[in-house]
Amino acid sequence: MKYSIFSLARNALTYHENWTQAWRSPPPRREYDVVIIGGGGHGLAAAYYLARNHGITNVAVLEKGYLGGGNTGRNTTIVRSNYYLEPNAHFYEHSLKLWEGLSADLNYNVMFSQRGVLNLAHSYADLDTYSRRGNAMRLNGIDAELLLRDDVERMVPLLDCSPNARYPVMGGLLQRRGGTARHDAVAWGYARGADMRGVDLIQQCEVTGFTRNGSRIDEIHTTRGTIRAKKIGLAVAGHSGHVAAMAGFRLPIETHVLQALVSEPVKPVLDTVVTSGAVHFYVSQSDKGELVLGGDLDMYNSYGQRSNLPPVEHAVQSLIALFPCFSRLRMLRTWGGVMDMSMDGSPIIGKTPIDNLYVDCGWCYGGFKATPASGWCFAHTLATGEPHALNAAFTLDRYGLGRTIDEKGGGPYPWVH
Ligand SMILES: Cc1cc2nc3c(=O)[nH]c(=O)nc-3n(C[C@H](O)[C@H](O)[C@H](O)COP(=O)(O)OP(=O)(O)OC[C@H]3O[C@@H](n4cnc5c(N)ncnc54)[C@H](O)[C@@H]3O)c2cc1C
């Protein structure tokens, strides 16, 4: 069903009791042209673009839990394309352009809000890095503005810009077209769009192993039976290493927990996203009024999607140092997600040592904003067997060939990226 003012009015007559389900829940078939493992934003977007861009609809997405229940439903929803290095700049800018038309394309409101993303500079080294990055962005046709302290103070009046601030503010890099989107809605919008085009979305279906025949996978073993596929796409984020091991190869990915937390809701006080690489902290305000904040990884490997106190303490301390006026806010809830950390901070989308298995992983802290472009490029790669121009550099073999895309190394210290 197309969502519109007319369908809303029609359903109002029956007290909104007769809306059809947004997607079907079919039993898995024995065989598909393409099976995508992982029903997060990336797997769902890839299924959607396989059908929309390439006319390939004999597709299933296998999800061990519920759609969007992984990192897609756990992230802090920041969308931006302020990257320094060429492959990432073009890829994330394509993503941002897709975000700009996504609600209309999916006929589903993903609540994309271009409220701006501001990276704070606390030192001359930060300012120097941000001016270099901003110039690189502008040369790539991406919007970027370098702000000085007074500009930042005018834009974010609650931020402590005083000379005695714990983290003195010297300026910042602003991308006005950046912002936030509603994470669940992105998963649901892609799911609905894929389902409408014939894709089977199979939930509660965990992939538990593979039958190999030489350099191909013959069968996918799942908790809902065995499935065959001509091509298989792996989009399982923090579980990438684990599922790749089942298929018989290793990925250069480490799994780490990343946490986030929200405060109690308050009236609108912050109308942009503020991040600080030096403090390793970011904050925005959700449409419900909660402050959404996060910081660094837990820094030890884990598959536990839980939170613990040290990173929460760090995030809260950072919030109060930067915004002393929030010191009496109460925190409402915290959670964690398992991140697929690549060794150069850039993703992997492409072929694996197994002929009919392709991988989409290595999203580190930032794969939510990549969702549209990742789906677009992964669908192209699965459909044609070759990378799209935008993911041509994101190969798995780049680590062996010395062609890493070291986005982490683009700043005065390793984490300003
Ligand atoms: C706290 C936090 C904050 C973040 N903030 C941001 C942000 O502000 N901006 C940003 O751009 N990014 C952010 N990210 C990163 C972003 O959320 C992820 O990179 C992105 O959502 C990854 O999407 P995905 O579809 O690859 O993974 P997921 O959404 O994790 O989907 C993978 C799916 O695979 C399923 N799966 C795993 N193993 C199996 C199996 N064996 N069989 C079947 N299914 C399986 C999982 O259940 C899961 O649903 C954040 C992440 C976290 C945790």
Coordinates of C-alpha atoms and ligand atoms in Angstrom, one line a residue:
M1 CA 0.0 0.0 0.0
K2 CA 1.2 3.5 -0.9
Y3 CA 1.3 5.7 2.2
S4 CA -0.4 9.1 1.4
I5 CA -2.8 11.6 2.8
F6 CA -5.6 9.6 1.1
S7 CA -4.6 6.2 2.7
L8 CA -4.4 8.0 6.1
A9 CA -7.9 9.5 5.6
R10 CA -9.3 6.1 4.4
N11 CA -7.9 4.3 7.4
A12 CA -9.1 7.0 9.8
L13 CA -12.7 5.9 8.8
T14 CA -12.0 2.4 10.3
Y15 CA -10.1 3.8 13.4
H16 CA -6.7 2.7 11.9
E17 CA -7.5 -0.9 12.6
N18 CA -7.2 -2.2 9.0
W19 CA -3.7 -1.1 7.9
T20 CA -2.0 -3.9 6.1
Q21 CA 1.2 -5.2 7.6
A22 CA 4.3 -3.3 6.3
W23 CA 5.9 -6.5 5.1
R24 CA 5.1 -10.3 4.8
S25 CA 6.7 -13.0 6.9
P26 CA 7.0 -15.9 4.4
P27 CA 8.6 -19.2 5.2
P28 CA 12.0 -19.6 3.6
R29 CA 12.1 -21.2 0.2
R30 CA 14.7 -23.9 -0.7
E31 CA 16.6 -21.8 -3.2
Y32 CA 17.1 -18.1 -4.1
D33 CA 19.2 -16.2 -6.7
V34 CA 20.6 -14.1 -3.9
V35 CA 20.6 -14.6 -0.1
I36 CA 21.7 -11.7 2.1
I37 CA 22.7 -12.7 5.6
G38 CA 21.9 -9.9 8.1
G39 CA 18.6 -7.9 8.3
G40 CA 20.2 -4.6 9.4
G41 CA 20.0 -1.4 7.4
H42 CA 22.8 -2.6 5.0
G43 CA 21.4 -6.0 4.2
L44 CA 17.9 -4.5 3.8
A45 CA 19.1 -1.7 1.6
A46 CA 21.1 -4.1 -0.6
A47 CA 18.0 -6.2 -1.0
Y48 CA 16.0 -3.1 -1.9
Y49 CA 18.5 -1.8 -4.5
L50 CA 18.9 -5.3 -6.0
A51 CA 15.2 -5.3 -6.8
R52 CA 14.9 -1.5 -7.6
N53 CA 18.1 -1.0 -9.6
H54 CA 18.8 -4.4 -11.0
G55 CA 15.4 -6.1 -11.3
I56 CA 16.7 -9.1 -9.1
T57 CA 13.8 -10.1 -6.9
N58 CA 14.3 -13.8 -6.1
V59 CA 16.1 -12.6 -3.0
A60 CA 15.9 -13.5 0.7
V61 CA 17.3 -11.6 3.7
L62 CA 18.0 -13.9 6.6
E63 CA 18.0 -12.3 10.1
K64 CA 18.7 -14.1 13.3
G65 CA 16.6 -11.8 15.4
Y66 CA 14.3 -9.0 14.3
L67 CA 14.8 -6.5 11.4
G68 CA 17.0 -3.6 12.5
G69 CA 17.7 -5.1 15.9
G70 CA 21.4 -4.9 15.5
N71 CA 23.5 -1.8 15.3
T72 CA 20.9 -0.2 13.0
G73 CA 18.5 0.1 15.8
R74 CA 21.2 1.0 18.4
N75 CA 23.1 3.9 16.8
T76 CA 23.0 7.6 17.5
T77 CA 21.8 8.4 13.9
I78 CA 24.5 10.9 12.8
V79 CA 24.6 11.3 9.1
R80 CA 27.5 13.2 7.4
S81 CA 29.9 13.0 4.5
N82 CA 32.8 15.0 6.0
Y83 CA 35.6 12.6 5.0
Y84 CA 39.2 13.5 4.1
L85 CA 40.3 10.7 1.8
E86 CA 39.0 10.4 -1.8
P87 CA 37.3 7.0 -1.7
N88 CA 35.4 7.7 1.5
A89 CA 34.6 11.3 0.4
H90 CA 32.9 10.2 -2.8
F91 CA 31.2 7.1 -1.2
Y92 CA 29.7 9.0 1.8
E93 CA 28.7 12.0 -0.4
H94 CA 26.7 9.6 -2.6
S95 CA 25.1 8.3 0.5
L96 CA 24.2 11.8 1.7
K97 CA 22.6 12.6 -1.7
L98 CA 20.6 9.4 -1.3
W99 CA 19.6 10.4 2.2
E100 CA 18.3 13.7 0.8
G101 CA 15.7 11.9 -1.3
L102 CA 15.2 8.7 0.8
S103 CA 11.8 9.4 2.4
A104 CA 10.3 10.2 -1.1
D105 CA 12.1 7.2 -2.7
L106 CA 10.9 4.8 0.0
N107 CA 7.5 6.4 0.5
Y108 CA 8.4 6.2 4.2
N109 CA 9.3 9.1 6.5
V110 CA 12.9 8.4 7.7
M111 CA 12.8 11.8 9.5
F112 CA 16.0 12.9 7.9
S113 CA 16.9 16.3 9.6
Q114 CA 19.8 18.3 8.1
R115 CA 20.5 20.2 11.3
G116 CA 24.3 20.3 10.6
V117 CA 27.2 18.4 12.1
L118 CA 29.8 20.5 13.9
N119 CA 33.3 19.1 14.8
L120 CA 34.9 21.2 17.5
A121 CA 38.5 22.3 17.3
H122 CA 40.3 22.6 20.6
S123 CA 43.8 23.4 19.5
Y124 CA 45.8 24.9 16.6
A125 CA 46.5 21.3 15.5
D126 CA 42.7 20.6 15.3
L127 CA 42.1 23.8 13.4
D128 CA 44.8 23.0 11.0
T129 CA 43.4 19.5 10.4
Y130 CA 39.9 20.7 10.0
S131 CA 40.9 23.4 7.5
R132 CA 42.8 20.8 5.5
R133 CA 39.8 18.4 5.7
G134 CA 37.3 21.1 4.8
N135 CA 39.4 22.2 1.8
A136 CA 39.6 18.6 0.6
M137 CA 35.8 18.3 1.0
R138 CA 35.2 21.5 -1.0
L139 CA 37.6 20.3 -3.7
N140 CA 35.4 17.2 -3.9
G141 CA 32.2 19.3 -4.2
I142 CA 31.1 18.6 -0.6
D143 CA 29.9 21.5 1.6
A144 CA 32.2 22.5 4.5
E145 CA 32.6 25.6 6.5
L146 CA 35.5 26.4 8.9
L147 CA 34.2 28.3 11.9
L148 CA 36.1 30.4 14.4
R149 CA 35.3 30.5 18.1
D150 CA 32.8 33.4 17.9
D151 CA 30.9 31.6 15.1
V152 CA 30.7 28.5 17.2
E153 CA 29.5 30.4 20.2
R154 CA 26.7 32.1 18.2
M155 CA 25.7 28.8 16.7
V156 CA 25.7 26.7 20.0
P157 CA 25.1 29.2 22.8
L158 CA 25.0 26.6 25.5
L159 CA 28.5 25.4 24.7
D160 CA 31.2 26.6 27.1
C161 CA 33.3 28.8 24.9
S162 CA 34.9 30.8 27.7
P163 CA 38.7 31.1 27.9
N164 CA 38.8 29.0 31.1
A165 CA 36.7 26.1 29.6
R166 CA 38.0 22.6 30.3
Y167 CA 38.3 22.1 26.6
P168 CA 38.9 25.5 25.0
V169 CA 36.9 26.0 21.8
M170 CA 39.0 27.5 19.0
G171 CA 36.6 26.9 16.1
G172 CA 35.1 24.0 14.3
L173 CA 34.3 22.3 11.0
L174 CA 30.7 22.5 10.0
Q175 CA 28.8 20.5 7.4
R176 CA 25.4 22.0 7.2
R177 CA 23.9 19.2 5.1
G178 CA 24.8 16.7 7.8
G179 CA 22.3 15.8 10.5
T180 CA 20.3 12.9 11.9
A181 CA 17.6 10.4 10.8
R182 CA 15.3 8.0 12.5
H183 CA 17.2 4.7 12.7
D184 CA 14.3 2.3 13.0
A185 CA 12.4 4.0 10.2
V186 CA 15.4 3.4 7.9
A187 CA 15.3 -0.3 8.5
W188 CA 11.5 -0.4 8.2
G189 CA 11.4 1.8 5.1
Y190 CA 14.0 -0.4 3.2
A191 CA 12.2 -3.6 4.5
R192 CA 8.9 -2.4 3.2
G193 CA 10.3 -1.3 -0.1
A194 CA 12.2 -4.6 -0.6
D195 CA 9.1 -6.7 0.4
M196 CA 6.9 -4.7 -2.0
R197 CA 9.3 -5.8 -4.8
G198 CA 9.1 -9.5 -3.9
V199 CA 12.1 -9.9 -1.5
D200 CA 11.5 -12.5 1.3
L201 CA 12.4 -11.1 4.7
I202 CA 13.0 -14.1 7.0
Q203 CA 13.3 -13.2 10.7
Q204 CA 14.3 -15.5 13.6
C205 CA 16.5 -17.3 11.1
E206 CA 20.1 -17.6 12.2
V207 CA 22.8 -18.8 9.8
T208 CA 24.7 -21.6 11.6
G209 CA 27.1 -22.9 8.9
F210 CA 27.8 -23.6 5.3
T211 CA 28.4 -26.5 3.0
R212 CA 31.4 -25.8 0.8
N213 CA 32.1 -27.3 -2.5
G214 CA 35.6 -26.3 -3.5
S215 CA 35.7 -22.5 -3.8
R216 CA 31.9 -22.2 -3.7
I217 CA 29.2 -22.4 -1.0
D218 CA 26.5 -24.9 -1.9
E219 CA 24.3 -24.7 1.1
I220 CA 23.5 -22.2 3.9
H221 CA 22.5 -23.9 7.1
T222 CA 20.0 -22.0 9.2
T223 CA 17.8 -22.5 12.2
R224 CA 14.9 -22.7 9.7
G225 CA 16.4 -25.3 7.4
T226 CA 18.9 -25.4 4.6
I227 CA 18.8 -22.8 1.8
R228 CA 20.7 -22.8 -1.5
A229 CA 21.7 -19.6 -3.3
K230 CA 23.6 -18.6 -6.5
K231 CA 25.1 -15.7 -4.6
I232 CA 25.4 -14.8 -1.0
G233 CA 25.9 -11.4 0.6
L234 CA 27.2 -11.1 4.2
A235 CA 26.1 -8.0 6.0
V236 CA 26.3 -8.9 9.7
A237 CA 28.4 -6.0 11.1
G238 CA 30.0 -7.1 14.4
H239 CA 29.4 -10.8 13.6
S240 CA 31.3 -10.6 10.3
G241 CA 34.4 -12.4 11.6
H242 CA 32.4 -15.1 13.2
V243 CA 30.2 -15.9 10.2
A244 CA 33.3 -15.6 7.8
A245 CA 35.0 -18.2 10.0
M246 CA 32.0 -20.6 9.5
A247 CA 32.6 -20.2 5.7
G248 CA 36.3 -21.0 6.2
F249 CA 38.2 -17.7 5.9
R250 CA 39.4 -14.8 8.2
L251 CA 38.5 -11.2 8.0
P252 CA 40.7 -8.3 9.2
I253 CA 37.9 -7.2 11.5
E254 CA 37.8 -6.8 15.3
T255 CA 34.5 -6.8 17.2
H256 CA 34.2 -4.1 19.9
V257 CA 31.3 -2.8 21.9
L258 CA 30.3 0.9 21.3
Q259 CA 27.9 2.4 23.8
A260 CA 25.5 5.3 23.8
L261 CA 23.1 6.8 26.2
V262 CA 20.1 9.2 26.3
S263 CA 19.0 11.7 28.9
E264 CA 15.5 12.4 30.1
P265 CA 13.7 14.5 27.5
V266 CA 13.9 18.3 27.7
K267 CA 12.6 21.2 25.6
P268 CA 14.5 21.9 22.4
V269 CA 17.9 23.3 23.4
L270 CA 20.4 21.9 20.8
D271 CA 19.6 22.2 17.1
T272 CA 22.8 20.8 15.7
V273 CA 25.0 17.8 16.2
V274 CA 28.2 18.7 18.2
T275 CA 31.1 16.3 18.1
S276 CA 34.7 16.5 19.5
G277 CA 37.4 14.3 18.2
A278 CA 39.8 15.4 20.8
V279 CA 37.4 14.6 23.7
H280 CA 36.0 11.7 21.7
F281 CA 32.4 12.7 22.4
Y282 CA 29.3 13.7 20.5
V283 CA 25.8 14.9 21.4
S284 CA 22.6 15.8 19.6
Q285 CA 19.0 16.2 20.7
S286 CA 16.4 13.8 19.5
D287 CA 12.9 14.7 18.2
K288 CA 11.6 13.4 21.5
G289 CA 13.8 15.9 23.4
E290 CA 16.4 13.4 24.8
L291 CA 20.0 14.3 24.6
V292 CA 21.7 11.5 22.7
L293 CA 25.4 11.1 23.6
G294 CA 28.2 8.7 23.0
G295 CA 32.0 8.4 23.0
D296 CA 34.7 5.8 22.5
L297 CA 34.7 2.0 22.2
D298 CA 35.0 -0.2 25.3
M299 CA 38.4 -1.1 23.9
Y300 CA 38.3 -4.8 24.4
N301 CA 36.8 -7.4 22.1
S302 CA 33.3 -8.6 22.9
Y303 CA 30.1 -9.8 21.4
G304 CA 28.1 -8.5 24.4
Q305 CA 25.5 -5.9 23.4
R306 CA 25.5 -4.4 26.8
S307 CA 26.7 -1.2 28.4
N308 CA 29.1 -0.8 31.4
L309 CA 30.0 2.2 33.5
P310 CA 33.4 3.5 32.4
P311 CA 32.4 4.7 28.9
V312 CA 29.1 6.1 30.3
E313 CA 31.1 8.0 32.9
H314 CA 33.4 9.4 30.2
A315 CA 30.5 10.5 28.0
V316 CA 28.7 12.2 30.9
Q317 CA 32.0 13.9 32.1
S318 CA 32.6 15.2 28.5
L319 CA 29.0 16.5 28.3
I320 CA 29.3 18.4 31.5
A321 CA 32.8 19.8 30.6
L322 CA 31.5 21.1 27.3
F323 CA 28.0 22.0 28.4
P324 CA 28.1 22.8 32.1
C325 CA 24.4 23.8 32.0
F326 CA 23.4 20.1 31.5
S327 CA 24.9 19.1 34.9
R328 CA 21.5 18.5 36.5
L329 CA 20.1 16.4 33.7
R330 CA 19.3 12.8 34.6
M331 CA 20.3 9.9 32.3
L332 CA 17.5 7.7 31.1
R333 CA 19.1 4.6 29.5
T334 CA 22.3 3.2 28.0
W335 CA 23.0 0.4 25.6
G336 CA 25.7 -1.1 23.4
G337 CA 26.2 -2.5 19.9
V338 CA 28.9 -4.7 18.5
M339 CA 31.0 -2.8 16.0
D340 CA 32.9 -4.3 13.0
M341 CA 36.2 -2.4 13.3
S342 CA 38.4 -2.5 10.3
M343 CA 42.1 -1.8 10.6
D344 CA 42.1 1.4 8.5
G345 CA 38.8 2.8 9.5
S346 CA 37.3 2.2 6.1
P347 CA 34.8 -0.4 5.0
I348 CA 35.1 -3.6 2.9
I349 CA 32.5 -4.2 0.2
G350 CA 33.4 -6.8 -2.3
K351 CA 34.6 -10.3 -3.2
T352 CA 35.9 -12.9 -0.7
P353 CA 38.1 -15.9 -1.3
I354 CA 34.9 -17.8 -1.9
D355 CA 33.5 -17.4 -5.4
N356 CA 29.9 -16.8 -4.6
L357 CA 30.2 -15.1 -1.3
Y358 CA 30.5 -11.3 -1.0
V359 CA 31.0 -9.2 2.1
D360 CA 29.9 -5.8 3.4
C361 CA 31.6 -4.9 6.7
G362 CA 34.2 -2.8 8.4
W363 CA 31.8 0.1 9.2
C364 CA 33.4 1.0 12.5
Y365 CA 31.5 3.7 14.3
G366 CA 29.9 5.1 11.2
G367 CA 27.9 2.7 9.2
F368 CA 24.5 4.2 9.7
K369 CA 25.2 7.1 7.5
A370 CA 26.6 4.7 4.9
T371 CA 23.4 2.6 4.7
P372 CA 22.0 4.0 1.4
A373 CA 25.4 4.0 -0.4
S374 CA 26.4 0.7 1.1
G375 CA 23.1 -0.9 -0.1
W376 CA 23.5 0.7 -3.5
C377 CA 27.1 -0.5 -4.0
F378 CA 26.7 -3.9 -2.5
A379 CA 23.6 -4.5 -4.7
H380 CA 25.7 -3.5 -7.7
T381 CA 28.5 -5.8 -6.7
L382 CA 26.1 -8.8 -6.0
A383 CA 24.2 -8.2 -9.3
T384 CA 27.2 -7.8 -11.6
G385 CA 30.0 -9.6 -9.7
E386 CA 32.1 -6.5 -10.0
P387 CA 32.4 -3.5 -7.7
H388 CA 30.7 -0.2 -8.4
A389 CA 33.1 2.7 -9.0
L390 CA 32.3 4.0 -5.5
N391 CA 33.4 0.8 -3.7
A392 CA 36.2 -0.2 -6.1
A393 CA 38.8 0.8 -3.5
F394 CA 37.1 -1.0 -0.6
T395 CA 38.4 -4.4 -1.4
L396 CA 39.3 -7.1 1.1
D397 CA 42.7 -7.7 -0.5
R398 CA 43.8 -4.1 0.0
Y399 CA 45.3 -5.0 3.4
G400 CA 47.6 -7.6 1.8
L401 CA 48.5 -5.3 -1.1
G402 CA 49.4 -2.3 1.1
R403 CA 46.5 -0.2 -0.3
T404 CA 44.8 0.7 3.0
I405 CA 42.6 3.8 3.1
D406 CA 43.8 5.2 6.4
E407 CA 41.1 7.5 7.3
K408 CA 42.2 7.2 11.0
G409 CA 45.5 8.7 10.1
G410 CA 44.1 11.9 8.7
G411 CA 44.3 13.9 11.9
P412 CA 46.8 15.3 14.4
Y413 CA 46.1 12.3 16.5
P414 CA 44.7 8.9 15.4
W415 CA 41.1 9.4 16.5
V416 CA 40.3 12.7 14.8
H417 CA 38.5 11.2 11.8
Ligands
LIG1 C1 26.1 3.0 20.0 C2 26.3 3.1 18.6 C3 26.3 4.4 18.0 C4 26.5 4.5 16.6 N1 26.4 5.8 16.1 C5 26.4 6.0 14.8 C6 26.2 7.2 14.2 O1 25.9 8.2 14.9 N2 26.3 7.4 12.8 C7 26.6 6.3 12.1 O2 26.8 6.5 10.8 N3 26.8 5.1 12.6 C8 26.8 4.9 13.9 N4 26.9 3.6 14.4 C9 27.3 2.5 13.6 C10 26.1 1.9 12.8 O3 25.1 1.7 13.7 C11 26.5 0.6 12.1 O4 27.7 0.8 11.4 C12 25.4 0.2 11.1 O5 24.1 0.3 11.7 C13 25.7 -1.2 10.6 O6 24.6 -1.6 9.9 P1 24.5 -3.1 9.5 O7 23.3 -3.3 8.7 O8 25.8 -3.4 8.8 O9 24.6 -3.9 10.8 P2 23.4 -4.4 11.9 O10 22.3 -3.4 11.9 O11 24.1 -4.7 13.1 O12 22.8 -5.6 11.1 C14 23.5 -6.9 11.1 C15 22.4 -7.9 11.4 O13 23.0 -9.2 11.2 C16 22.3 -10.1 12.0 N5 23.1 -11.3 12.2 C17 24.3 -11.5 12.8 N6 24.7 -12.8 12.7 C18 23.8 -13.4 12.0 C19 23.6 -14.8 11.6 N7 24.5 -15.7 11.9 N8 22.5 -15.1 10.9 C20 21.6 -14.2 10.6 N9 21.7 -12.9 11.0 C21 22.8 -12.5 11.7 C22 22.2 -9.3 13.3 O14 21.2 -9.8 14.2 C23 21.9 -7.9 12.8 O15 20.5 -7.6 12.8 C24 26.7 3.4 15.8 C25 26.7 2.1 16.4 C26 26.5 2.0 17.7 C27 26.5 0.6 18.3

